[in-house]
mmCIF file of C-alpha atoms in Angstrom:
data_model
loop_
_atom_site.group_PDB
_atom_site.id
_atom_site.type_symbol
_atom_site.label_atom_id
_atom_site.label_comp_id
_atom_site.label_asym_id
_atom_site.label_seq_id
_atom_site.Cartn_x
_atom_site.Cartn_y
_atom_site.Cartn_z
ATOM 1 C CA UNK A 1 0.000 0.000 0.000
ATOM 2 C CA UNK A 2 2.818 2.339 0.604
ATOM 3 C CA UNK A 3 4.729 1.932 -3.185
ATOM 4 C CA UNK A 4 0.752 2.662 -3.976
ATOM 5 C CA UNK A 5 0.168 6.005 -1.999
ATOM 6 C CA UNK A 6 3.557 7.085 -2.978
ATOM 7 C CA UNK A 7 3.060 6.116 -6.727
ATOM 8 C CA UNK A 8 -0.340 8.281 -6.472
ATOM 9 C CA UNK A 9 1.571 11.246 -4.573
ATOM 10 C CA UNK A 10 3.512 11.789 -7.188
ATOM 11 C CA UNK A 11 0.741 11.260 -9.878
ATOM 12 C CA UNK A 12 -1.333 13.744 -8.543
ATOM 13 C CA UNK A 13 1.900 16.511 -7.913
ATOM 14 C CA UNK A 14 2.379 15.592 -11.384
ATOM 15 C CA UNK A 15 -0.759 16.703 -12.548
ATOM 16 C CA UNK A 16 -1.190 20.057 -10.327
ATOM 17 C CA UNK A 17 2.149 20.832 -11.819
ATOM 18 C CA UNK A 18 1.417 20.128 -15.270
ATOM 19 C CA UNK A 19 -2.401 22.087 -15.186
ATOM 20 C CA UNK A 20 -0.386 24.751 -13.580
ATOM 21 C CA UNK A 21 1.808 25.727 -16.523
ATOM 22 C CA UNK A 22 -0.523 25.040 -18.928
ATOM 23 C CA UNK A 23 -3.034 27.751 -17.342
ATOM 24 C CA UNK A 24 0.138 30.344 -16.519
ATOM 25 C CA UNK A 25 1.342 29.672 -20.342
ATOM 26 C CA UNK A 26 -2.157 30.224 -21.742
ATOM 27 C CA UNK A 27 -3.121 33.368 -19.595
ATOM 28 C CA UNK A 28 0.480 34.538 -20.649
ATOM 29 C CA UNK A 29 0.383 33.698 -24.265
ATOM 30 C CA UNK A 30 -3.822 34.853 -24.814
ATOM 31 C CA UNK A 31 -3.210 38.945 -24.613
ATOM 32 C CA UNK A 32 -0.175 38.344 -27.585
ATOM 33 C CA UNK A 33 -1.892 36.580 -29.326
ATOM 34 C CA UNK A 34 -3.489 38.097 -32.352
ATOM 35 C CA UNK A 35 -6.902 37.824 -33.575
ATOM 36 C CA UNK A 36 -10.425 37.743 -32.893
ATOM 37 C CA UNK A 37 -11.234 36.897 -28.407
ATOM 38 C CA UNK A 38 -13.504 33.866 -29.863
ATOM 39 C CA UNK A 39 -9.945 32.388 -31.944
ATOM 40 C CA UNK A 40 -8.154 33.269 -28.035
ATOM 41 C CA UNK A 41 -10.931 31.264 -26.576
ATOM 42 C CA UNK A 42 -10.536 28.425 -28.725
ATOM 43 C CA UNK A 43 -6.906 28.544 -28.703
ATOM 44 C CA UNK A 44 -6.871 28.212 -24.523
ATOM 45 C CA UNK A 45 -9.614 25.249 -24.544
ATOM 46 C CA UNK A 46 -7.473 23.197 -26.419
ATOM 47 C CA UNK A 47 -4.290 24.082 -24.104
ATOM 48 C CA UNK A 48 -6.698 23.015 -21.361
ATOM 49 C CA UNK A 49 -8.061 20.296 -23.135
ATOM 50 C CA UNK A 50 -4.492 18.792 -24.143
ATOM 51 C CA UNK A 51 -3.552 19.031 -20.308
ATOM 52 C CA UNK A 52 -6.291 17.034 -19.209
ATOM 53 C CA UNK A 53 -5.674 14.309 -21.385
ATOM 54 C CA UNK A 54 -2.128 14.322 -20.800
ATOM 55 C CA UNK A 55 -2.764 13.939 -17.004
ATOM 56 C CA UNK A 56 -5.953 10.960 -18.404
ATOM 57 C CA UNK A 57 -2.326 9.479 -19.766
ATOM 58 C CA UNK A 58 -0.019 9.888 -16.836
ATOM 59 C CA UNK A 59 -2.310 7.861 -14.749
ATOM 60 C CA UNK A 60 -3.699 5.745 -17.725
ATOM 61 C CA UNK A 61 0.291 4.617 -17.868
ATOM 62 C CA UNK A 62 0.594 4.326 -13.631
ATOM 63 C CA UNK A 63 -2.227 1.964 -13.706
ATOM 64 C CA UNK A 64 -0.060 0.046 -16.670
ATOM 65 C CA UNK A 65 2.815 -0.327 -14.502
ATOM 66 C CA UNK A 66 1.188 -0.880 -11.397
ATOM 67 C CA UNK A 67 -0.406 -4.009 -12.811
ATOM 68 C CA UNK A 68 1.991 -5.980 -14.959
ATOM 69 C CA UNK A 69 5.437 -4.715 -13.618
ATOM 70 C CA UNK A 70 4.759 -4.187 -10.184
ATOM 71 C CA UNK A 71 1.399 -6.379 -9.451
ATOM 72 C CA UNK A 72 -0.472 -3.837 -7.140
ATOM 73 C CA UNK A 73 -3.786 -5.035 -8.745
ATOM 74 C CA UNK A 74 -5.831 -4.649 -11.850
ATOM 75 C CA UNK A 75 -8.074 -3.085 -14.099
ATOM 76 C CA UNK A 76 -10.956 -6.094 -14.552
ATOM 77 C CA UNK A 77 -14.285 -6.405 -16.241
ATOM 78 C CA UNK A 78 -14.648 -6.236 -20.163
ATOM 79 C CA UNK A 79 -11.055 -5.943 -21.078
ATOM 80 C CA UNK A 80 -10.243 -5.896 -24.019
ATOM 81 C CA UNK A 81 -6.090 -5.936 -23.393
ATOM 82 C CA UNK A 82 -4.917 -2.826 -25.293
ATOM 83 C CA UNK A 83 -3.805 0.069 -23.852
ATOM 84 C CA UNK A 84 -6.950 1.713 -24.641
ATOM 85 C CA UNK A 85 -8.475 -0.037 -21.656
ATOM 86 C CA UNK A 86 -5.729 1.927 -19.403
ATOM 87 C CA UNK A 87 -6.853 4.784 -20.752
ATOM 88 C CA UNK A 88 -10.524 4.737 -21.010
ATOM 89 C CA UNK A 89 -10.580 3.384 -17.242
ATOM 90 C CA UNK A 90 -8.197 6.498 -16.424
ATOM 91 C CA UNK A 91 -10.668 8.802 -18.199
ATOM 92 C CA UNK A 92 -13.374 7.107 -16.219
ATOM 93 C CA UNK A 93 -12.180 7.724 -13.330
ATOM 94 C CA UNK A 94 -10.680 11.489 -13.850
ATOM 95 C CA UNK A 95 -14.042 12.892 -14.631
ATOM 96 C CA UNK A 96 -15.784 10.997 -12.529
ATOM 97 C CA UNK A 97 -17.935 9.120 -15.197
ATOM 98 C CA UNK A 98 -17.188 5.590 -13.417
ATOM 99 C CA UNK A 99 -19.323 3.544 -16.376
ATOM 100 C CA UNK A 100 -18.822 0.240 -14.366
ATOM 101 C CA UNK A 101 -18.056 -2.359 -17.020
ATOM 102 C CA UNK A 102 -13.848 -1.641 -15.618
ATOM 103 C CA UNK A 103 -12.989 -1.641 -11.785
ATOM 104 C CA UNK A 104 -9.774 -1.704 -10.085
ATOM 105 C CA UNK A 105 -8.727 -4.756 -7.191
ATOM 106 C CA UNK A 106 -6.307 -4.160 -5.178
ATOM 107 C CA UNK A 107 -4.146 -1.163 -4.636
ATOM 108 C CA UNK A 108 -5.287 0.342 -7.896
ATOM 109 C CA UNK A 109 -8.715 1.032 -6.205
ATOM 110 C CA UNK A 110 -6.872 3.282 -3.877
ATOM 111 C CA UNK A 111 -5.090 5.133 -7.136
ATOM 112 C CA UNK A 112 -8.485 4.928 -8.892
ATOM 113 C CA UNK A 113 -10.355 7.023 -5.818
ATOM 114 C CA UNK A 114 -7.731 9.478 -5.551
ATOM 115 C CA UNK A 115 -7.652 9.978 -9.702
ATOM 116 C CA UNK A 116 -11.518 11.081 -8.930
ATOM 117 C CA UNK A 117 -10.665 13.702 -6.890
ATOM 118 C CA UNK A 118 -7.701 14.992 -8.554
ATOM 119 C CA UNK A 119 -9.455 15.343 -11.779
ATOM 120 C CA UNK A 120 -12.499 17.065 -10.181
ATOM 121 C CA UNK A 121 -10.640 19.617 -8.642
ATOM 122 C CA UNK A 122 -8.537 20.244 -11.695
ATOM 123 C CA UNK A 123 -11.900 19.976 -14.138
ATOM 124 C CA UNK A 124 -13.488 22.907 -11.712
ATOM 125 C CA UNK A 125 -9.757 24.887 -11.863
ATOM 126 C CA UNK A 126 -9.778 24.540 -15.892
ATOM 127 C CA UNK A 127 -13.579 25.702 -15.435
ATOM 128 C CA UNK A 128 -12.722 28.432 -13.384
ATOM 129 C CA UNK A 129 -9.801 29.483 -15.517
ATOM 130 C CA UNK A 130 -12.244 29.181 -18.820
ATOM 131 C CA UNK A 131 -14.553 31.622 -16.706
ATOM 132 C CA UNK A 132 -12.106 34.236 -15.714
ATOM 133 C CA UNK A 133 -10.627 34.237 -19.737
ATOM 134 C CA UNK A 134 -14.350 34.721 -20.878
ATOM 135 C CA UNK A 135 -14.535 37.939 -18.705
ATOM 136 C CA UNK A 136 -11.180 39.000 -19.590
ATOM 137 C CA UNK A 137 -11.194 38.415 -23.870
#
């Protein structure tokens, strides 16, 4: 359990880290750039969008590891066994959708509850970010 808190720790500074610069390099880069505010807009929704699914990834690849290099538990129900499974049960989990057909056993349902409230908190930041630009552009 402790290689699995640890393993999450760092998944989830990961991911505060990554959202951060994402948001400071979008806020930073939206007044240069040129254009209309609706081409800004649609420029910093895909910077946020990209940095969700790269954090989706980061813990889409943890939950890879954790089950065939390190055997902390796995990702069962309808699998398929692609990497696509990793992924879609990450997404799953990060926005909360939890469609049931994949769970987690073991320590992964520990990583799994955690991913939940990580991506929550960092769906309402990119929300509150996307609010803020609105006002702003």
């Amino acid at each position: 359990m402790f290689v699995a808190f640890l393993i999450t720790l760092a998944l989830v500074v990961a991911c505060v880290f990554i959202h951060y610069e994402m948001l400071r390099m979008v806020s930073i880069a939206m007044p240069k750039m040129h254009g209309s505010p609706r081409r800004r807009m649609l420029s910093a929704i895909g910077v946020v969008f990209m940095a969700h699914i790269l954090e989706i990834s980061l813990f889409a690849i943890a939950f890879a590891l954790m089950q065939h290099r390190w055997g902390l538990g796995e990702i069962a129900g309808l699998i398929e066994g692609s990497w696509v499974d990793f992924f879609y049960f990450s997404a799953a989990s990060y926005t909360t959708l939890g469609m049931g057909d994949l769970f987690p056993t073991g320590h992964l349902r520990f990583v799994a509850a955690i991913e939940s409230l990580t991506g929550l908190i960092l769906i309402a930041w990119s929300a509150s970010f996307t609010y803020l630009a609105m006002n702003k552009f």
